[in-house]
Short mmCIF file of N, CA and C in Angstrom, two decimals:
data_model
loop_
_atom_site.label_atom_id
_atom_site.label_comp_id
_atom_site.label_asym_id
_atom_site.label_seq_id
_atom_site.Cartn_x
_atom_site.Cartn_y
_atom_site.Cartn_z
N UNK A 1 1.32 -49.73 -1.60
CA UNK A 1 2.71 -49.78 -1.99
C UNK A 1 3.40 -50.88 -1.21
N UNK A 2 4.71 -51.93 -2.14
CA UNK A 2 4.94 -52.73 -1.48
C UNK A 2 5.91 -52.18 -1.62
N UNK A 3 6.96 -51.55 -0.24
CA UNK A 3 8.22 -51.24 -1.02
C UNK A 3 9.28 -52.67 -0.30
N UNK A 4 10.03 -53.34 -0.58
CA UNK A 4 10.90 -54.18 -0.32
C UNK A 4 12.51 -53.63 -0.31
N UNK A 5 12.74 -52.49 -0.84
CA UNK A 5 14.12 -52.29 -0.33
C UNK A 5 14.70 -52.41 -1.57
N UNK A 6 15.82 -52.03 -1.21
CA UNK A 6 16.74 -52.51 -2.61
C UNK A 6 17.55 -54.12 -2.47
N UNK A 7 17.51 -54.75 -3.88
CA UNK A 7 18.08 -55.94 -4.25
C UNK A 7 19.63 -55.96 -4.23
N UNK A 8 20.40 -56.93 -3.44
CA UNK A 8 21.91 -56.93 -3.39
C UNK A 8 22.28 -56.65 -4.54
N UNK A 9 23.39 -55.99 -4.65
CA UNK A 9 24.74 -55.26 -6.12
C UNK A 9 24.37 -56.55 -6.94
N UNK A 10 24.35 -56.87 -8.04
CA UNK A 10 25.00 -57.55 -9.15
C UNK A 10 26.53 -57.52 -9.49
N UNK A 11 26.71 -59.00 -9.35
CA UNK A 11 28.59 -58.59 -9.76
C UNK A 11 28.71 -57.84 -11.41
N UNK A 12 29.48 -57.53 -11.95
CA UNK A 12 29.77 -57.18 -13.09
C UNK A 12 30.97 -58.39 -13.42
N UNK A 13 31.09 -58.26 -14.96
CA UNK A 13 31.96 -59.02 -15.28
C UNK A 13 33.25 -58.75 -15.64
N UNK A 14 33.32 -57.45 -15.19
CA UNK A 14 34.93 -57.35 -14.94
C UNK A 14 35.02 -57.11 -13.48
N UNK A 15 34.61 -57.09 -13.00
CA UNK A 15 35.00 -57.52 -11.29
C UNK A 15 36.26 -58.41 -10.68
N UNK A 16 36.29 -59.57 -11.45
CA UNK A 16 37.29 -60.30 -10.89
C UNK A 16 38.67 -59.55 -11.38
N UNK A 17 39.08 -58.69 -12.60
CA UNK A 17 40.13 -57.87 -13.03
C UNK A 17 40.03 -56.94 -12.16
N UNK A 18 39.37 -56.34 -11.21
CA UNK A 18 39.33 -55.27 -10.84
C UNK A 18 39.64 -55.10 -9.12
N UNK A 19 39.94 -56.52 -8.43
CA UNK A 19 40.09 -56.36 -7.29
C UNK A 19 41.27 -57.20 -6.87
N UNK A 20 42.19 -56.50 -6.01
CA UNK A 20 43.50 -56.61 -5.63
C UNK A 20 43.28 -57.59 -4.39
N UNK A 21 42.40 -57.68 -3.91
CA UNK A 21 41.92 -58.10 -2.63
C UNK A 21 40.63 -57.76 -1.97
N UNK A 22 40.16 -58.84 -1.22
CA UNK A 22 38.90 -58.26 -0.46
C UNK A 22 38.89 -57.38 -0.08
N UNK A 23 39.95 -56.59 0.73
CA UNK A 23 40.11 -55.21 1.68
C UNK A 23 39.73 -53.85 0.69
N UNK A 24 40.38 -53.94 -0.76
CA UNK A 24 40.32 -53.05 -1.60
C UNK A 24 38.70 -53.11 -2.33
N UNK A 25 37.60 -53.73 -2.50
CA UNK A 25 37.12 -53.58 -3.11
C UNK A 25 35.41 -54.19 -2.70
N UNK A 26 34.93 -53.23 -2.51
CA UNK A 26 33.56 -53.41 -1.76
C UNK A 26 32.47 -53.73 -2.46
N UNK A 27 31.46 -54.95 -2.88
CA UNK A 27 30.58 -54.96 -3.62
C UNK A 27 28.96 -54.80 -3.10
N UNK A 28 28.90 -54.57 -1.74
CA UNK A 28 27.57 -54.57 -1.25
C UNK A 28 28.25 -53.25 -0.36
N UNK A 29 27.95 -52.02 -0.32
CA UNK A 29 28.22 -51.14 0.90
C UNK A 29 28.02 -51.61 2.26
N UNK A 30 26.57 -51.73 2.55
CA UNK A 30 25.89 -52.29 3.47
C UNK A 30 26.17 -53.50 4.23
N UNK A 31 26.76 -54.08 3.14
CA UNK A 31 27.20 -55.06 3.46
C UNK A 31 28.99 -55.55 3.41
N UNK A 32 29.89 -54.96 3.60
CA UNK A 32 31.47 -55.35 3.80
C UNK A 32 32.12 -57.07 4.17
N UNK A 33 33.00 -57.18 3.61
CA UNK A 33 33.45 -58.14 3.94
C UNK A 33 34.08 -58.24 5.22
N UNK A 34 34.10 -58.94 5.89
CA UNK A 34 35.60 -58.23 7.69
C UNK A 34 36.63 -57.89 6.80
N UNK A 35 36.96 -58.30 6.04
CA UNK A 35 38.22 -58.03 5.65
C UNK A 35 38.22 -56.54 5.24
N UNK A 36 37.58 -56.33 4.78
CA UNK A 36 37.54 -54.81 4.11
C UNK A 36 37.90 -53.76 5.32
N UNK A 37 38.20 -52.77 4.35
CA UNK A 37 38.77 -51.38 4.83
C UNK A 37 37.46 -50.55 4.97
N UNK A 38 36.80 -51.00 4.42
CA UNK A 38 35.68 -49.78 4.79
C UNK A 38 34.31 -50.51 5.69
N UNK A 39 33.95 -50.03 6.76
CA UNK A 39 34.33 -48.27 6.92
C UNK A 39 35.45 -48.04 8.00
N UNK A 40 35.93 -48.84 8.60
CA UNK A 40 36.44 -48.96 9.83
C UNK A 40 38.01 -48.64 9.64
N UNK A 41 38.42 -48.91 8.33
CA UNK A 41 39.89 -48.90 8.51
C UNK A 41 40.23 -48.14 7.05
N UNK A 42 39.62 -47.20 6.49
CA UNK A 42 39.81 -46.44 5.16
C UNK A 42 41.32 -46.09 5.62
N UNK A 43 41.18 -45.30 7.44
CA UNK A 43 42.58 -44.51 7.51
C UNK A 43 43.67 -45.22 7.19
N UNK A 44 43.63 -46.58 7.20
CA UNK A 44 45.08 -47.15 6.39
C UNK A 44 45.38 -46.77 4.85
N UNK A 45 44.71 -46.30 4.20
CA UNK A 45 44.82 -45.94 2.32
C UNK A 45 45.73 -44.80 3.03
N UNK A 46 46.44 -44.96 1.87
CA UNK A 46 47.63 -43.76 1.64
C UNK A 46 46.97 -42.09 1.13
N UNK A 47 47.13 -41.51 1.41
CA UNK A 47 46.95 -40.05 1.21
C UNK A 47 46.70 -39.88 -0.98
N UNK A 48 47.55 -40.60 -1.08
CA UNK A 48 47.18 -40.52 -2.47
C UNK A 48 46.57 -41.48 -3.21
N UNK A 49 46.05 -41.99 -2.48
CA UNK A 49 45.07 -43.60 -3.21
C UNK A 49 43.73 -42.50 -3.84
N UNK A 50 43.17 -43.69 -4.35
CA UNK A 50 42.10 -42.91 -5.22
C UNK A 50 41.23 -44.41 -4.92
N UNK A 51 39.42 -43.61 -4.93
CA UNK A 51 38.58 -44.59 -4.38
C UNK A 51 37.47 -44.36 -6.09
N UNK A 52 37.34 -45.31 -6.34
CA UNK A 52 36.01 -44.78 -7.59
C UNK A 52 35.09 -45.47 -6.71
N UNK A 53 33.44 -44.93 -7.13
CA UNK A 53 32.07 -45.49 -6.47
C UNK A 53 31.29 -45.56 -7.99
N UNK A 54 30.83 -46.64 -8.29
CA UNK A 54 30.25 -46.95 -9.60
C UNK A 54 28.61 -46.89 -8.85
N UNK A 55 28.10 -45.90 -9.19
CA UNK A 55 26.83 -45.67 -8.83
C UNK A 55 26.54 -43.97 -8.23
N UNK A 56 25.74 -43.36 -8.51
CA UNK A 56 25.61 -42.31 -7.58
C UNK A 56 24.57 -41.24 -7.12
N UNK A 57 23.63 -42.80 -6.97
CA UNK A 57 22.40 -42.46 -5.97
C UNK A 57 22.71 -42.20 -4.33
N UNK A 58 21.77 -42.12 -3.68
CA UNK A 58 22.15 -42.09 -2.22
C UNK A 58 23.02 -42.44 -1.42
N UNK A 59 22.89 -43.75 -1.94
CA UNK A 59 24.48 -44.87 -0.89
C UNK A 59 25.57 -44.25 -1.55
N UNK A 60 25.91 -43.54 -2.50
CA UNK A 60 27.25 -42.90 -2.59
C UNK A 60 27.21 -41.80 -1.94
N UNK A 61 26.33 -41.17 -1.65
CA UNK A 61 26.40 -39.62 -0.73
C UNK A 61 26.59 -40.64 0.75
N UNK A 62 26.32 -41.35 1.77
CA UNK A 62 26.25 -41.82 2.53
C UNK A 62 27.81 -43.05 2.58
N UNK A 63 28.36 -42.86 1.37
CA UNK A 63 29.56 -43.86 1.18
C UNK A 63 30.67 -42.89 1.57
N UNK A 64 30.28 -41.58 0.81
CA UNK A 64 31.31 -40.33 1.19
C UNK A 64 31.53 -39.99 2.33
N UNK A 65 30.12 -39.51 2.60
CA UNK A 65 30.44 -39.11 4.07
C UNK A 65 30.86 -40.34 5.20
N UNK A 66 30.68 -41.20 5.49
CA UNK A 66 31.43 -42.14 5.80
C UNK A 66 32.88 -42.37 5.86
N UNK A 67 33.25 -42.32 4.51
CA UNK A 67 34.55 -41.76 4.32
C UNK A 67 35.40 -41.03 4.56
N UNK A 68 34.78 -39.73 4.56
CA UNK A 68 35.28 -38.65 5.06
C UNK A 68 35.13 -38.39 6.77
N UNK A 69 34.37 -39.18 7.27
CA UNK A 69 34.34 -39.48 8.97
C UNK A 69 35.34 -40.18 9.21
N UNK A 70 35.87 -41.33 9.02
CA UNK A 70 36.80 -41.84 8.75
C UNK A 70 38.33 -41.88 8.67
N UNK A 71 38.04 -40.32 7.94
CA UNK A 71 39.39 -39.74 8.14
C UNK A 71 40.36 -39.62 6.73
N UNK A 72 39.65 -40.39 5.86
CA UNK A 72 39.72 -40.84 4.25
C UNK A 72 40.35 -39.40 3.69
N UNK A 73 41.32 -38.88 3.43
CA UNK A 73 41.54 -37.49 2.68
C UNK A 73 41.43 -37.94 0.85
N UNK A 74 41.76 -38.74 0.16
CA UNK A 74 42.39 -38.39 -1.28
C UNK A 74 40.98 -38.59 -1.85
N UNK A 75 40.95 -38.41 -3.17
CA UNK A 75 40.04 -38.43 -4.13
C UNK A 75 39.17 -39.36 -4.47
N UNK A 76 37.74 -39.22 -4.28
CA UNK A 76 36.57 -39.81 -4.51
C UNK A 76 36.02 -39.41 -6.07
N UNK A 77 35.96 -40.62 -6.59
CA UNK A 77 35.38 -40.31 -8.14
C UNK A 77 34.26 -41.49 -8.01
N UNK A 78 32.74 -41.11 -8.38
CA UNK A 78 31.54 -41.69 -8.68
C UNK A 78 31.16 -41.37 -10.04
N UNK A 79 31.04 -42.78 -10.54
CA UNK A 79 30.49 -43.15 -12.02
C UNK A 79 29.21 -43.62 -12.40
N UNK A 80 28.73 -42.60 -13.22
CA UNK A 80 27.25 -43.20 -12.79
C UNK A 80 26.87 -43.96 -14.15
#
């Protein structure tokens, strides 16, 4: 068995409609921009923000809990 890991996200092509800013919108987990809010600074989102996770294999169980360490309270929706 050769296993190599998993291959970086593919952008999608509505991606560029879909992000307000680097901080808001994460395309590699593993990989964050500095700018981004996650994982280090989720606690700035407002209590009623809403996070979607387009995927929901492992790295979204490991995106959550993260999140929720964090300090992250409002609503997590994963789309698979």
């Amino acid at each position: 068995v050769l296993a190599t890991g998993n291959l970086p996200p593919r952008r999608f092509s509505f991606q560029p409609g879909l992000i307000r800013g680097v901080e808001h919108y994460v395309a590699d987990i593993w990989h964050p921009a500095d700018a981004s809010l996650f994982p280090d600074k989720v606690s700035q989102l407002s209590a009623d923000s809403d996070i979607v996770i387009i995927g929901t294999g492992l790295t979204t169980i490991d995106t959550v809990l993260t999140l929720r360490r964090q300090g992250y309270k409002g609503t997590i929706t994963a789309i698979s």
